[in-house]
């Protein structure tokens, strides 16, 4: 009884226990405040770090921005000797290799996720899921090495000649088969992002309530129809999120791509031709950037990469909203 | 043809655990049949065996014969998909498809069955929503998400979804246990209306509900059908001591 504060002692009454403003309740309230302030600082801190990063990059890139203006993003000559810099081939290379990677990785990743969540017998799920997760843990330089010594020769002697012979009337599959190039980069990236897409999608599908599956089954849906009508539709915003995670990973991947893309700053229609990405050029040329303008140009590439990543994510977020927004929870 | 459902020696298991023991029962057409019993007595499993929904749970299996208007639901080579189109089901918790509109929810079963004609879909959706006593409430908002309705409306939406494919039987697994009394009263009114067109088998926890809507009632205990009789008999002069103990509230 002594612990009850006298009425009108100025203590803020606890919101949980109205009228029982004990000393412990008071300290709980101030602890609550401290906790909230701490979390707010952490949350806003990330925004500040992001803004500071953009600002720092913009300041460091300023000489190049002033010198080349919009020409930097629309011109395709990259000549450090003449100090003339146009980053379009890198932007093109980054976007094309990532799109290529998604074209390959989305069907594979979603397929694996549907298998693991809907079809696979219970005993097979943990080992297969574990192996897919393990793919995400392989260092990217190992993927790059595999790309150089296994994938590129395979592409050069088998895949590219075959594609050239069958689909050679498309500009995409013309030109000499080098092995290394845009196609190799896209395939390596696809292998690297599949685990992200597959494991996140699997978790999204497993989170679909079983009542949704039963609803479809009871209407006379077959197994595949149940997956399509009840499961995939219910989880679609989460699935788009999984694909975005893969895309973010593909846009920024540096090491493996640098090792197999050929590193030539050119825009070619053919997927067989070598290319270059933004991340690769920064990694390759940073140590040789002797002049201030060269360094500023590379930092501007970094700034552009950051901006492209943000814009792609924003666009994708819009896409999620336009397909109906996050799943509304069913009212009880 | 319409001689209802005859269940012959039906048993069911989850893994090695037997949850239904040799159930024999005749369920008459154009009647409402209630299934009552304490939790875990096998009443839900029983109706899920009727449309072969029991077997979708991993490790679950059933054995015996279920004759739907003379045709064995468990005959070898029978596709459960075709059975489920003839026997609709409504679940304990309303489970509309939240990403679909009210219209698309009701049309879902027809679309699965391959109906593409817009006029036919519209007609069937309006009829089913009318049968489920929901048409007047949603006719101006057919494009709204199925999840935006109230709980009682959602359950009637699920009933409409099941009715749209024109089933011969409607199974209801505690359809009003998640609803308030007013929504429950609407569902019960609806059940009495529906029995003009089809058989209804309803599992209920609520004995008053069974007494209000059902023509016949079956009492399950520990996986056994203890007694099956006209509802009035079950509640006024049960033959089995266990039935009497249950309905007088001595257990369960």
XYZ file of C-alpha atoms in Angstrom:
584
model
C 0.000 0.000 0.000
C 2.913 2.376 0.690
C 3.930 2.083 -2.921
C 0.794 3.862 -4.103
C 1.617 7.508 -4.751
C -0.780 9.930 -3.062
C -3.331 11.464 -5.390
C -2.231 14.778 -6.826
C 1.457 14.114 -6.262
C 2.114 15.334 -9.759
C 2.956 11.889 -11.073
C 1.848 11.215 -14.595
C -0.664 8.375 -14.351
C 0.407 5.284 -16.201
C -1.540 4.778 -19.385
C -1.779 1.069 -18.778
C -2.956 1.237 -15.184
C -5.081 4.356 -14.786
C -5.110 5.461 -11.180
C -2.257 3.196 -10.158
C 0.585 5.640 -10.589
C 3.097 3.791 -8.494
C 6.797 4.534 -8.426
C 7.556 1.579 -10.658
C 4.931 2.699 -13.157
C 6.554 6.131 -13.233
C 9.961 4.724 -14.016
C 8.395 2.498 -16.649
C 7.008 5.605 -18.322
C 10.376 7.355 -18.359
C 12.025 4.127 -19.551
C 9.466 4.042 -22.328
C 10.366 7.599 -23.300
C 14.062 6.829 -23.329
C 13.483 3.727 -25.425
C 11.352 5.642 -27.896
C 13.900 8.450 -28.187
C 16.666 5.920 -28.744
C 14.781 4.148 -31.504
C 13.841 7.452 -33.119
C 17.515 8.443 -33.145
C 18.449 5.132 -34.759
C 15.702 5.407 -37.374
C 16.426 8.999 -38.302
C 20.142 8.277 -38.129
C 19.894 6.077 -41.195
C 18.218 8.852 -43.160
C 21.011 11.208 -42.139
C 23.719 8.740 -43.137
C 22.079 8.303 -46.530
C 21.814 12.062 -47.110
C 25.363 12.629 -45.897
C 26.605 9.972 -48.293
C 24.847 11.565 -51.257
C 26.164 14.987 -50.246
C 29.744 13.761 -49.829
C 29.676 12.034 -53.220
C 28.141 15.080 -54.906
C 30.811 17.379 -53.443
C 33.650 15.067 -54.453
C 32.168 14.633 -57.940
C 31.587 18.364 -58.385
C 34.562 19.039 -60.752
C 33.232 16.417 -63.183
C 29.632 17.563 -62.820
C 30.652 21.158 -63.582
C 32.859 20.152 -66.505
C 30.539 17.743 -68.337
C 27.006 18.520 -67.121
C 24.381 16.223 -68.664
C 26.929 15.145 -71.255
C 28.295 12.796 -68.600
C 25.219 10.601 -68.682
C 24.404 10.757 -72.409
C 27.845 10.460 -74.005
C 29.702 7.226 -74.491
C 33.350 8.153 -74.853
C 35.512 7.333 -71.832
C 39.024 8.557 -72.473
C 41.173 9.166 -69.372
C 44.108 10.308 -71.519
C 42.127 13.115 -73.128
C 40.217 13.641 -69.870
C 36.947 13.285 -71.700
C 34.384 11.299 -69.754
C 30.964 9.978 -70.744
C 29.429 7.261 -68.542
C 26.628 5.972 -70.753
C 28.299 2.599 -71.527
C 28.550 1.879 -67.802
C 24.953 2.828 -67.112
C 23.887 0.685 -70.061
C 26.056 -2.210 -68.898
C 24.756 -2.096 -65.346
C 21.099 -1.959 -66.385
C 21.376 -4.551 -69.161
C 23.334 -7.101 -67.093
C 20.850 -6.720 -64.220
C 17.806 -7.070 -66.477
C 19.372 -10.115 -68.098
C 20.047 -11.558 -64.653
C 16.414 -11.043 -63.573
C 15.099 -12.572 -66.805
C 16.960 -15.756 -65.910
C 16.730 -15.642 -62.121
C 13.030 -14.789 -61.619
C 11.606 -17.949 -63.238
C 14.260 -20.098 -61.559
C 13.904 -18.469 -58.147
C 10.102 -18.435 -58.165
C 10.029 -21.981 -59.446
C 12.309 -23.161 -56.661
C 10.251 -21.248 -54.101
C 6.963 -22.741 -55.315
C 8.506 -26.193 -55.254
C 9.869 -25.771 -51.733
C 6.741 -24.151 -50.294
C 3.966 -26.045 -52.077
C 5.110 -29.278 -53.642
C 8.226 -30.727 -52.060
C 7.837 -33.569 -49.548
C 8.575 -32.402 -46.020
C 11.901 -34.219 -45.688
C 13.354 -32.616 -48.810
C 12.639 -29.021 -47.817
C 15.340 -28.354 -45.204
C 18.335 -29.725 -47.164
C 17.339 -28.092 -50.446
C 16.494 -24.811 -48.725
C 19.824 -24.925 -46.923
C 21.753 -25.512 -50.138
C 20.007 -22.605 -51.849
C 20.836 -20.378 -48.897
C 24.418 -21.599 -49.094
C 24.638 -20.263 -52.666
C 24.163 -16.787 -51.208
C 27.150 -17.297 -48.942
C 29.655 -18.104 -51.700
C 32.080 -15.133 -52.031
C 31.561 -13.293 -55.295
C 35.211 -13.648 -56.288
C 34.669 -17.405 -56.324
C 31.727 -16.949 -58.693
C 33.965 -14.748 -60.819
C 36.702 -17.348 -60.988
C 34.187 -20.042 -61.876
C 32.846 -17.689 -64.531
C 36.275 -17.267 -66.106
C 37.329 -20.904 -66.016
C 34.082 -22.780 -66.496
C 31.260 -20.549 -67.725
C 33.160 -18.474 -70.292
C 34.736 -21.463 -72.106
C 31.355 -23.198 -72.071
C 29.688 -20.152 -73.597
C 32.487 -19.682 -76.139
C 32.582 -23.224 -77.467
C 28.983 -24.379 -77.092
C 26.268 -21.935 -76.100
C 27.175 -18.908 -78.171
C 27.847 -20.823 -81.428
C 24.523 -22.592 -80.939
C 22.634 -19.356 -80.229
C 24.353 -17.684 -83.170
C 23.350 -20.522 -85.479
C 19.711 -20.683 -84.366
C 18.818 -17.150 -83.279
C 21.587 -15.317 -85.157
C 19.027 -13.278 -87.135
C 18.440 -11.304 -83.916
C 21.042 -8.555 -83.319
C 21.206 -9.843 -79.725
C 23.015 -12.996 -80.773
C 25.399 -11.747 -83.447
C 29.153 -11.313 -83.492
C 32.129 -13.440 -82.511
C 31.724 -15.704 -79.481
C 34.213 -14.390 -76.956
C 32.828 -16.197 -73.957
C 33.349 -13.286 -71.615
C 30.865 -10.472 -72.179
C 27.381 -9.273 -71.346
C 25.791 -12.742 -71.541
C 28.356 -14.222 -69.144
C 27.799 -11.330 -66.725
C 24.034 -11.780 -66.867
C 24.283 -15.515 -66.183
C 26.739 -15.082 -63.286
C 24.522 -12.411 -61.776
C 21.482 -14.640 -62.212
C 23.154 -17.452 -60.293
C 24.114 -15.010 -57.564
C 20.621 -13.508 -57.110
C 18.622 -16.736 -57.410
C 19.161 -17.638 -53.729
C 17.808 -14.280 -52.598
C 14.732 -14.484 -54.798
C 14.138 -18.157 -53.982
C 14.487 -17.992 -50.207
C 12.541 -14.753 -49.701
C 9.786 -15.950 -52.055
C 9.634 -19.286 -50.254
C 9.132 -17.495 -46.936
C 6.442 -15.287 -48.502
C 4.608 -18.350 -49.842
C 4.909 -20.222 -46.547
C 3.334 -17.230 -44.797
C 0.154 -17.538 -46.896
C -2.518 -18.854 -44.491
C -3.586 -22.428 -45.136
C -7.221 -21.250 -45.125
C -6.512 -19.560 -48.463
C -5.321 -22.838 -49.958
C -8.311 -24.680 -48.527
C -10.677 -22.069 -49.956
C -9.344 -22.707 -53.446
C -9.183 -26.499 -53.050
C -12.762 -26.627 -51.794
C -13.876 -24.749 -54.926
C -12.468 -27.546 -57.055
C -9.078 -26.078 -57.865
C -6.248 -28.391 -58.866
C -2.873 -28.117 -57.156
C -1.452 -25.656 -59.665
C -4.688 -23.637 -59.731
C -4.567 -23.387 -55.944
C -1.021 -22.060 -56.131
C -1.980 -19.562 -58.818
C -5.354 -18.379 -57.528
C -4.813 -18.471 -53.783
C -1.106 -18.522 -52.982
C 0.720 -16.445 -55.596
C -1.990 -13.770 -55.688
C -2.048 -13.475 -51.926
C 1.717 -13.134 -51.759
C 2.285 -10.992 -54.837
C 3.541 -7.858 -53.106
C 5.974 -9.953 -51.080
C 7.119 -11.703 -54.261
C 7.773 -8.374 -55.947
C 9.782 -7.456 -52.853
C 11.845 -10.620 -53.280
C 12.565 -9.783 -56.924
C 13.556 -6.239 -55.911
C 16.005 -7.581 -53.404
C 17.574 -9.592 -56.221
C 17.625 -6.557 -58.507
C 19.320 -4.413 -55.859
C 21.924 -7.091 -55.430
C 22.490 -7.374 -59.204
C 22.830 -3.616 -59.747
C 25.586 -3.279 -57.189
C 27.480 -6.534 -57.695
C 31.096 -5.735 -58.562
C 33.690 -8.475 -58.350
C 32.167 -11.383 -60.265
C 30.834 -9.110 -62.995
C 34.179 -7.361 -63.402
C 35.819 -10.726 -63.929
C 33.520 -11.910 -66.732
C 32.007 -8.901 -68.508
C 35.067 -8.036 -70.599
C 35.480 -4.466 -69.328
C 35.183 -2.547 -72.592
C 33.295 0.761 -72.402
C 31.154 0.235 -75.489
C 27.454 -0.059 -76.162
C 26.879 -3.077 -78.354
C 23.550 -4.581 -79.395
C 24.909 -8.108 -79.097
C 24.911 -9.941 -75.792
C 28.095 -11.706 -76.941
C 30.044 -8.426 -76.955
C 32.036 -7.281 -73.935
C 30.633 -4.487 -71.807
C 31.360 -2.624 -68.634
C 29.337 -1.767 -65.533
C 29.404 1.212 -63.213
C 30.600 -0.831 -60.262
C 33.308 -2.472 -62.390
C 34.749 0.742 -63.725
C 35.012 2.200 -60.236
C 36.755 -0.901 -58.918
C 39.098 -1.215 -61.898
C 40.144 2.375 -62.375
C 40.041 3.920 -58.933
C 43.723 3.225 -58.253
C 44.828 4.667 -61.607
C 42.812 7.838 -61.341
C 45.719 10.222 -61.047
C 44.114 13.497 -62.046
C 41.457 15.284 -60.011
C 39.010 15.295 -62.887
C 39.415 11.539 -63.500
C 38.794 10.859 -59.803
C 35.779 13.189 -59.796
C 34.407 11.393 -62.859
C 34.645 8.009 -61.103
C 32.953 9.424 -58.020
C 30.194 10.792 -60.222
C 29.729 7.253 -61.562
C 29.332 6.122 -57.947
C 26.789 8.866 -57.336
C 24.856 7.816 -60.448
C 24.890 4.189 -59.318
C 23.446 5.224 -55.979
C 20.785 7.369 -57.664
C 19.859 4.602 -60.125
C 19.493 2.120 -57.259
C 17.224 4.525 -55.392
C 15.157 5.312 -58.499
C 14.759 1.630 -59.442
C 13.627 0.835 -55.918
C 11.178 3.744 -55.905
C 9.720 2.660 -59.251
C 9.353 -0.862 -58.009
C 7.645 0.380 -54.855
C 5.174 2.220 -57.085
C 4.619 -1.014 -58.960
C 3.810 -2.798 -55.706
C 1.220 -0.131 -54.886
C -0.297 -0.206 -58.347
C -0.946 -3.946 -58.185
C -3.195 -3.389 -55.205
C -0.899 -2.511 -52.389
C 0.068 -4.670 -49.481
C -2.352 -7.458 -48.793
C -5.101 -6.190 -46.572
C -5.499 -8.424 -43.598
C -8.836 -10.166 -43.490
C -11.029 -8.623 -40.850
C -12.000 -10.963 -38.079
C -31.302 -39.974 -58.210
C -31.338 -37.515 -55.334
C -31.003 -39.933 -52.500
C -28.561 -37.869 -50.479
C -25.325 -39.024 -48.967
C -24.803 -42.565 -47.696
C -21.720 -43.093 -45.609
C -20.566 -46.701 -45.234
C -17.886 -47.713 -42.756
C -15.941 -44.464 -42.946
C -12.719 -44.271 -40.947
C -10.079 -41.557 -40.981
C -6.557 -41.112 -39.678
C -4.015 -38.383 -39.077
C -0.768 -40.326 -39.367
C -1.262 -43.320 -37.090
C -3.936 -41.660 -34.982
C -7.430 -42.817 -35.834
C -9.912 -39.944 -35.637
C -13.032 -41.551 -37.157
C -14.224 -45.073 -36.438
C -16.525 -46.951 -38.807
C -19.128 -44.286 -39.327
C -22.361 -45.387 -41.012
C -25.001 -42.756 -41.721
C -27.617 -41.735 -44.283
C -27.992 -38.026 -44.858
C -31.275 -37.160 -46.523
C -31.542 -34.787 -49.499
C -33.140 -31.355 -49.108
C -32.543 -31.348 -45.416
C -30.230 -29.613 -43.028
C -28.133 -32.044 -41.028
C -26.231 -30.871 -37.973
C -23.146 -32.555 -36.573
C -22.520 -31.869 -32.891
C -20.024 -33.064 -30.325
C -17.220 -31.846 -28.074
C -13.922 -30.489 -29.444
C -11.728 -33.131 -31.016
C -14.557 -35.625 -31.476
C -13.997 -35.899 -35.230
C -16.967 -33.871 -36.412
C -14.902 -31.558 -38.631
C -12.918 -34.509 -39.945
C -16.216 -36.226 -40.778
C -17.496 -33.476 -43.059
C -14.052 -32.932 -44.538
C -14.116 -36.588 -45.567
C -17.352 -36.020 -47.473
C -15.714 -33.749 -50.077
C -12.264 -35.308 -49.778
C -10.751 -32.258 -48.102
C -9.460 -34.425 -45.274
C -6.723 -35.877 -47.437
C -5.151 -32.497 -48.320
C -3.528 -32.422 -44.880
C -0.145 -34.195 -45.060
C -0.330 -37.635 -43.450
C -4.120 -37.724 -43.406
C -6.093 -40.548 -45.011
C -9.578 -41.939 -45.074
C -11.084 -45.333 -45.768
C -14.637 -46.402 -46.479
C -17.382 -45.418 -48.913
C -19.247 -42.151 -49.300
C -22.065 -42.383 -51.847
C -23.148 -39.006 -53.182
C -26.454 -39.603 -54.932
C -25.352 -43.171 -55.541
C -21.809 -42.410 -56.726
C -18.822 -43.381 -54.569
C -16.715 -40.330 -53.789
C -13.818 -42.646 -52.901
C -14.088 -44.932 -55.924
C -10.663 -45.577 -57.489
C -9.972 -43.139 -60.283
C -12.345 -40.492 -58.948
C -10.778 -37.057 -59.134
C -11.259 -35.159 -55.849
C -11.418 -31.940 -57.907
C -14.680 -32.992 -59.543
C -16.079 -34.089 -56.167
C -15.291 -30.716 -54.620
C -17.142 -28.945 -57.420
C -20.242 -30.929 -56.481
C -19.813 -30.486 -52.727
C -19.127 -26.911 -51.665
C -17.564 -25.991 -48.362
C -17.640 -23.030 -45.981
C -15.026 -22.783 -43.246
C -14.941 -21.695 -39.629
C -13.068 -18.477 -40.323
C -14.264 -16.411 -43.290
C -11.577 -16.852 -45.941
C -12.355 -14.676 -48.958
C -9.469 -14.088 -51.357
C -8.270 -10.687 -50.114
C -6.617 -9.663 -53.364
C -9.833 -10.229 -55.319
C -12.904 -8.038 -55.607
C -16.279 -9.194 -54.308
C -17.255 -10.109 -57.870
C -14.043 -12.032 -58.556
C -14.363 -13.921 -55.286
C -17.776 -15.239 -56.264
C -16.688 -15.867 -59.857
C -13.493 -17.687 -58.804
C -14.988 -21.189 -58.824
C -16.691 -20.661 -62.167
C -13.509 -19.329 -63.713
C -11.666 -22.400 -62.397
C -14.307 -24.500 -64.107
C -13.535 -22.703 -67.363
C -16.476 -20.262 -67.608
C -15.251 -17.198 -69.509
C -18.507 -15.723 -70.841
C -19.011 -12.362 -69.118
C -22.782 -12.440 -69.224
C -22.874 -15.946 -67.775
C -20.455 -14.956 -65.021
C -22.496 -11.876 -64.172
C -25.706 -13.839 -64.005
C -24.171 -16.547 -61.816
C -22.527 -14.046 -59.475
C -25.762 -12.115 -59.014
C -27.700 -15.322 -58.400
C -25.169 -16.654 -55.892
C -24.966 -13.369 -54.010
C -28.762 -13.305 -53.961
C -28.904 -16.848 -52.570
C -26.382 -15.848 -49.911
C -28.537 -12.799 -49.002
C -25.668 -10.479 -49.753
C -26.656 -8.983 -53.105
C -28.472 -5.944 -51.709
C -25.520 -5.045 -49.499
C -22.777 -5.342 -52.111
C -24.455 -4.723 -55.474
C -22.975 -1.199 -55.633
C -19.510 -2.236 -54.545
C -18.795 -5.418 -56.497
C -15.370 -4.047 -57.350
C -14.332 -3.585 -53.742
C -11.873 -5.978 -52.116
C -13.503 -9.035 -50.586
C -11.537 -8.332 -47.412
C -13.137 -4.900 -46.965
C -16.482 -6.406 -45.914
C -17.492 -7.039 -42.307
C -16.937 -10.494 -40.819
C -20.547 -11.595 -41.318
C -20.589 -10.268 -44.870
C -17.311 -12.041 -45.580
C -18.802 -15.329 -44.426
C -21.857 -14.819 -46.652
C -19.441 -13.939 -49.472
C -17.752 -17.308 -48.893
C -21.171 -18.978 -48.985
C -21.931 -17.206 -52.275
C -18.534 -18.300 -53.609
C -19.360 -21.914 -52.761
C -22.888 -21.670 -54.204
C -21.842 -20.046 -57.493
C -20.596 -23.326 -58.963
C -24.000 -24.935 -58.313
C -23.045 -27.650 -55.817
C -25.405 -30.458 -54.775
C -24.294 -30.246 -51.151
C -23.021 -27.423 -48.962
C -20.770 -28.381 -46.063
C -20.380 -25.800 -43.308
C -17.673 -26.182 -40.689
C -18.780 -24.082 -37.688
C -19.689 -21.246 -40.062
C -20.782 -18.781 -37.392
C -18.336 -19.475 -34.574
C -16.295 -16.390 -35.502
C -19.368 -14.148 -35.883
C -21.493 -11.986 -33.591
C -25.099 -12.974 -32.759
C -26.696 -10.797 -35.435
C -24.448 -12.112 -38.181
C -25.073 -15.626 -36.817
C -28.840 -15.133 -37.047
C -28.474 -14.073 -40.686
C -26.431 -17.163 -41.516
C -29.024 -19.401 -39.840
C -31.867 -17.738 -41.734
C -29.889 -18.307 -44.884
C -29.364 -22.004 -44.125
C -33.130 -22.520 -43.815
C -33.589 -20.768 -47.146
C -30.845 -22.802 -48.848
C -32.320 -26.158 -47.960
C -34.977 -25.672 -50.630
C -32.243 -26.025 -53.251
C -29.600 -28.289 -51.792
C -28.434 -30.410 -48.872
C -26.687 -28.654 -46.042
C -24.442 -30.413 -43.540
C -23.359 -28.128 -40.733
C -20.872 -28.776 -37.965
C -21.658 -26.697 -34.946
C -20.418 -26.236 -31.451
C -23.629 -24.590 -30.512
C -26.462 -26.990 -29.642
C -29.095 -24.252 -29.839
C -27.966 -23.620 -33.385
C -28.390 -27.291 -34.266
C -31.847 -27.241 -32.689
C -32.813 -24.118 -34.638
C -31.678 -25.098 -38.146
C -31.321 -28.852 -38.453
C -33.834 -31.514 -39.445
C -31.512 -34.321 -38.409
C -28.637 -34.286 -35.963
C -25.679 -36.561 -35.398
C -23.692 -36.693 -32.162
C -19.995 -37.599 -32.380
C -17.791 -38.626 -29.474
C -14.168 -39.783 -29.701
C -14.431 -40.435 -33.418
C -17.623 -42.450 -33.171
C -21.072 -41.503 -34.363
C -22.926 -42.172 -31.122
C -26.399 -41.298 -32.268
C -28.069 -39.997 -35.398
C -31.760 -39.094 -35.383
C -34.332 -36.399 -36.041
C -33.189 -33.252 -34.275
C -36.224 -33.145 -31.989
C -35.587 -36.712 -30.832
C -31.915 -36.041 -30.139
C -32.765 -33.099 -27.948
C -35.893 -34.420 -26.252
C -35.456 -38.179 -25.989
C -31.905 -39.282 -26.784
C -31.466 -43.036 -26.791
C -27.845 -43.064 -25.728
C -26.762 -42.069 -22.243
C -23.678 -40.252 -23.646
C -25.847 -38.103 -25.915
C -28.019 -37.207 -22.989
C -25.015 -36.305 -20.842
C -23.658 -34.081 -23.617
C -26.852 -32.214 -24.434
C -27.685 -31.699 -20.791
C -24.267 -30.099 -20.370
C -22.577 -32.709 -18.190
C -19.423 -32.496 -20.359
C -18.078 -30.913 -23.529
